[in-house]
Amino acid sequence: MSEATTDGPETLADDASELGAHPLTAQRLAKLERYRAAGIEPYPVGAFAPDVTAAELHADHADLEPGSSTGRVVRVAGRLVGRRDIGKLVFGVLQDETGRIQLFAQRQILGDEDLEGFRDLDIGDWIGVEGEVITTKRGELSVAVARFVLLAKSLRPLPEKWHGLQDVEERHRRRYVDLIVNERARDTAIVRSRIVRELRRAFDRRGFLEVETPVLQIEAGGALARPFVTHHNALDQDMYLRIAEELHLKRLIVGGLGKVYELGRVFRNEGLSPRHNPEFTMLEAYVAYADYHDVMNLVENVIVEVVDEVLGDRLATYQGDTLDFAPPWRRVTMLDAVADVTGVRFELSMDRDAAADLAEDLGIAVDPSWGVGKIVNEVFEEQVERTLVQPTFVYDYPVEISPLARAHRSEPGLTERFELIVAGRELANAFSELNDPLDQRRRFEEQQAARATGDEEAHPIDEDFLRALEYGMPPTGGLGIGVDRLVMLLTDQASIREVILFPAMRPERT
RNA sequence: GGGCCCGUAGCUCAACCUGGCAGAGCAGCGGACUUUUAAUCCGACGGUUCAGGGUUCGAAUCCCUGCGGGCCUACCA
């Protein structure tokens, strides 16, 4: 697009573009032209520097009597989001990144011409205002406008002032509008940032090294999921977006970095749902010399720290349930949890067909290829997980579904693995890491056999990772936390799309 | 991938079931008002009813297809 020129055949407002075509935007385009003709730059640079925020003003002048004058002259800047025009007097509402402050414009201060100019601003315009801090007769803290500057002209109307933007699709596609008009959207984004910051602080404080490992990988390992495929042109090599951080972080433990974590984006080529976005944020951490009991304590301590900082309270409301994060959290083996909820006692030593019969009696459809471990896990996921509302560590998972976890030190068929379940959903997954390279190779080969029979999510063999283990990895505890789900819990959001600023969506029609 | 539901003015919603001139509020426009708080009052304006097809004298409404979205389900964190 070329810039508008004075010798153009038509004015901007007559333009056949989308903005010119609609009356509401055409009016604003015309206003833009009038500003330029009058020597007012609608997009000035360096025009105004605010010296205070709305929140600071409210904090500084919390208890002023109605009708007060403070004598304090301030400069505030933000978006004009409301206006009440009373003739020779105009009230405006200015919104900055900290909140809102009322603007009080009256003729006896501004004069006729400038009051008219103030009245002529559109809702949505960015402005800077200089004036005295006062309270009105009704006691509303305000800036009495002595001077104002247009900082950026807004050409599109904002959604309805009371209901805001409700349409879910519009809120996600046009998140910038959602953030302007919906306080909840702003709060969620801010709380997410605080959660991420507190997670970092918690691991930093414990001496962990934050690292960054490849997103583009030759093999996508570390979890059981279908990857996104892309192609490196110069290498003429297909590559995968990572589905986990795990295998590279363990390589760093081999390398002698004793405590590492990564907080980053992982990608899984699976369906969208209120709890699944194809890219999501995972925090993984690994500690040399720790086992899964140590990691349980670590997870409990870290999450309690985050909850304390973010909520200031260990009780959280999630979708109508009250969650009590006060430690210690319940710890129960997977087999005990299944027995508690279903009344059926499974053992890994049981005959496979006997286990299948028990599961089918519970209404579980059992695939012929499943072993006892997979069958029990299915019962757990189908009937037990959703009942675990309060924070609960479920531990000792079957080896069959845990190809990267260490075999249990005393229980055959199990691994030293736990999941943290909150509000019926997995929030963290952790284990005593498998550091026996020969056992790891056998596990990979079993996965490979599953892949050969059509399981696209079976774990591929990563020869370089096996080589790293062959150099020797110390006993290590590792964990993964689903950050988006933690944010959902602490912001009481039912959908992952509410905690991801720009969730995945189909392209819109044009 | 399967099932159910939704799509009407810039925004929030009616009218759809039971086919008959598409209506409000907010925003915008014109006017009144020097203390409003979703300001108030008066006036005029604003529509590809998601798109395409079908049924019908007549379709926002009923049917079909497509597009987009939501929820459930499946996979998963």
Short mmCIF file of N, CA, C and O (backbone and C1' of nucleotides) in Angstrom, two decimals, chain A residues 69 86-91 103-116 118-119 132 134 137 143-146, chain B residues 34-35:
data_model
loop_
_atom_site.label_atom_id
_atom_site.label_comp_id
_atom_site.label_asym_id
_atom_site.label_seq_id
_atom_site.Cartn_x
_atom_site.Cartn_y
_atom_site.Cartn_z
N SER A 69 -8.96 19.67 45.31
CA SER A 69 -7.93 20.02 44.33
C SER A 69 -6.60 19.72 45.00
O SER A 69 -6.37 20.12 46.14
N ILE A 86 -21.44 16.38 28.80
CA ILE A 86 -22.48 17.14 29.54
C ILE A 86 -22.50 18.58 29.05
O ILE A 86 -22.64 19.50 29.83
N GLY A 87 -22.29 18.78 27.75
CA GLY A 87 -22.34 20.14 27.26
C GLY A 87 -21.02 20.87 27.42
O GLY A 87 -20.06 20.57 26.73
N LYS A 88 -20.95 21.79 28.36
CA LYS A 88 -19.73 22.56 28.55
C LYS A 88 -18.70 21.78 29.38
O LYS A 88 -17.72 22.34 29.87
N LEU A 89 -19.03 20.52 29.58
CA LEU A 89 -18.24 19.68 30.47
C LEU A 89 -18.21 18.28 29.85
O LEU A 89 -19.23 17.78 29.43
N VAL A 90 -17.01 17.70 29.78
CA VAL A 90 -16.92 16.36 29.21
C VAL A 90 -16.10 15.46 30.16
O VAL A 90 -15.00 15.83 30.56
N PHE A 91 -16.69 14.33 30.53
CA PHE A 91 -15.93 13.33 31.30
C PHE A 91 -15.39 12.28 30.34
O PHE A 91 -16.12 11.80 29.48
N LEU A 103 -11.06 11.41 33.21
CA LEU A 103 -10.59 12.71 32.74
C LEU A 103 -11.75 13.69 32.89
O LEU A 103 -12.90 13.36 32.63
N PHE A 104 -11.40 14.92 33.31
CA PHE A 104 -12.42 15.93 33.57
C PHE A 104 -12.07 17.14 32.72
O PHE A 104 -11.08 17.82 32.98
N ALA A 105 -12.86 17.34 31.67
CA ALA A 105 -12.57 18.44 30.74
C ALA A 105 -13.68 19.47 30.82
O ALA A 105 -14.85 19.13 30.61
N GLN A 106 -13.33 20.73 31.14
CA GLN A 106 -14.37 21.74 31.19
C GLN A 106 -13.92 23.01 30.48
O GLN A 106 -12.74 23.29 30.36
N ARG A 107 -14.90 23.75 30.03
CA ARG A 107 -14.62 24.90 29.19
C ARG A 107 -13.77 25.94 29.90
O ARG A 107 -12.88 26.54 29.31
N GLN A 108 -14.03 26.14 31.19
CA GLN A 108 -13.31 27.24 31.86
C GLN A 108 -11.82 26.95 31.99
O GLN A 108 -11.04 27.86 32.20
N ILE A 109 -11.40 25.69 31.82
CA ILE A 109 -9.97 25.38 31.80
C ILE A 109 -9.45 25.30 30.38
O ILE A 109 -8.42 25.89 30.04
N LEU A 110 -10.17 24.58 29.51
CA LEU A 110 -9.67 24.30 28.16
C LEU A 110 -10.02 25.39 27.16
O LEU A 110 -9.32 25.56 26.15
N GLY A 111 -11.11 26.11 27.39
CA GLY A 111 -11.59 27.04 26.38
C GLY A 111 -12.46 26.31 25.38
O GLY A 111 -12.44 25.09 25.29
N ASP A 112 -13.22 27.07 24.62
CA ASP A 112 -14.18 26.47 23.70
C ASP A 112 -13.53 25.57 22.67
O ASP A 112 -13.99 24.47 22.39
N GLU A 113 -12.42 26.06 22.07
CA GLU A 113 -11.83 25.35 20.94
C GLU A 113 -11.26 24.00 21.38
O GLU A 113 -11.52 22.97 20.75
N ASP A 114 -10.50 23.99 22.46
CA ASP A 114 -9.89 22.74 22.90
C ASP A 114 -10.92 21.79 23.48
O ASP A 114 -10.79 20.57 23.36
N LEU A 115 -11.97 22.32 24.12
CA LEU A 115 -13.02 21.43 24.62
C LEU A 115 -13.69 20.74 23.43
O LEU A 115 -13.97 19.53 23.48
N GLU A 116 -13.89 21.48 22.36
CA GLU A 116 -14.47 20.89 21.15
C GLU A 116 -13.54 19.80 20.59
O GLU A 116 -13.98 18.74 20.18
N PHE A 118 -11.47 18.03 22.29
CA PHE A 118 -11.52 16.87 23.20
C PHE A 118 -12.79 16.05 22.92
O PHE A 118 -12.77 14.83 22.88
N ARG A 119 -13.89 16.79 22.72
CA ARG A 119 -15.15 16.13 22.43
C ARG A 119 -15.08 15.36 21.11
O ARG A 119 -15.75 14.37 20.93
N GLU A 132 -4.29 18.73 36.44
CA GLU A 132 -4.24 18.62 37.89
C GLU A 132 -5.07 17.43 38.37
O GLU A 132 -6.14 17.13 37.84
N ILE A 134 -7.59 15.91 40.71
CA ILE A 134 -8.70 16.44 41.52
C ILE A 134 -9.66 15.31 41.86
O ILE A 134 -9.52 14.20 41.37
N LYS A 137 -17.26 16.43 42.29
CA LYS A 137 -18.25 16.59 43.37
C LYS A 137 -18.72 15.25 43.91
O LYS A 137 -19.09 15.13 45.08
N VAL A 143 -8.25 13.50 36.42
CA VAL A 143 -7.27 14.46 35.97
C VAL A 143 -8.04 15.56 35.24
O VAL A 143 -8.74 15.28 34.26
N ALA A 144 -7.92 16.78 35.74
CA ALA A 144 -8.60 17.93 35.11
C ALA A 144 -7.78 18.35 33.90
O ALA A 144 -6.66 18.87 34.04
N VAL A 145 -8.30 18.11 32.71
CA VAL A 145 -7.52 18.25 31.49
C VAL A 145 -7.15 19.71 31.24
O VAL A 145 -8.01 20.57 31.07
N ALA A 146 -5.82 19.98 31.24
CA ALA A 146 -5.35 21.32 30.88
C ALA A 146 -4.79 21.29 29.47
O ALA A 146 -4.75 22.32 28.78
P U B 34 -24.72 23.60 30.73
"O5'" U B 34 -24.13 22.92 32.04
"C5'" U B 34 -23.79 21.54 32.06
"C4'" U B 34 -22.77 21.29 33.15
"C3'" U B 34 -23.17 21.82 34.51
"O3'" U B 34 -22.70 20.90 35.49
"C1'" U B 34 -21.10 22.76 33.89
P U B 35 -23.77 20.25 36.50
"O5'" U B 35 -23.04 18.93 36.97
"C5'" U B 35 -22.88 17.83 36.07
"C4'" U B 35 -22.11 16.74 36.76
"C3'" U B 35 -22.52 16.51 38.21
"O3'" U B 35 -22.36 15.14 38.51
"C1'" U B 35 -20.25 17.13 38.11
#
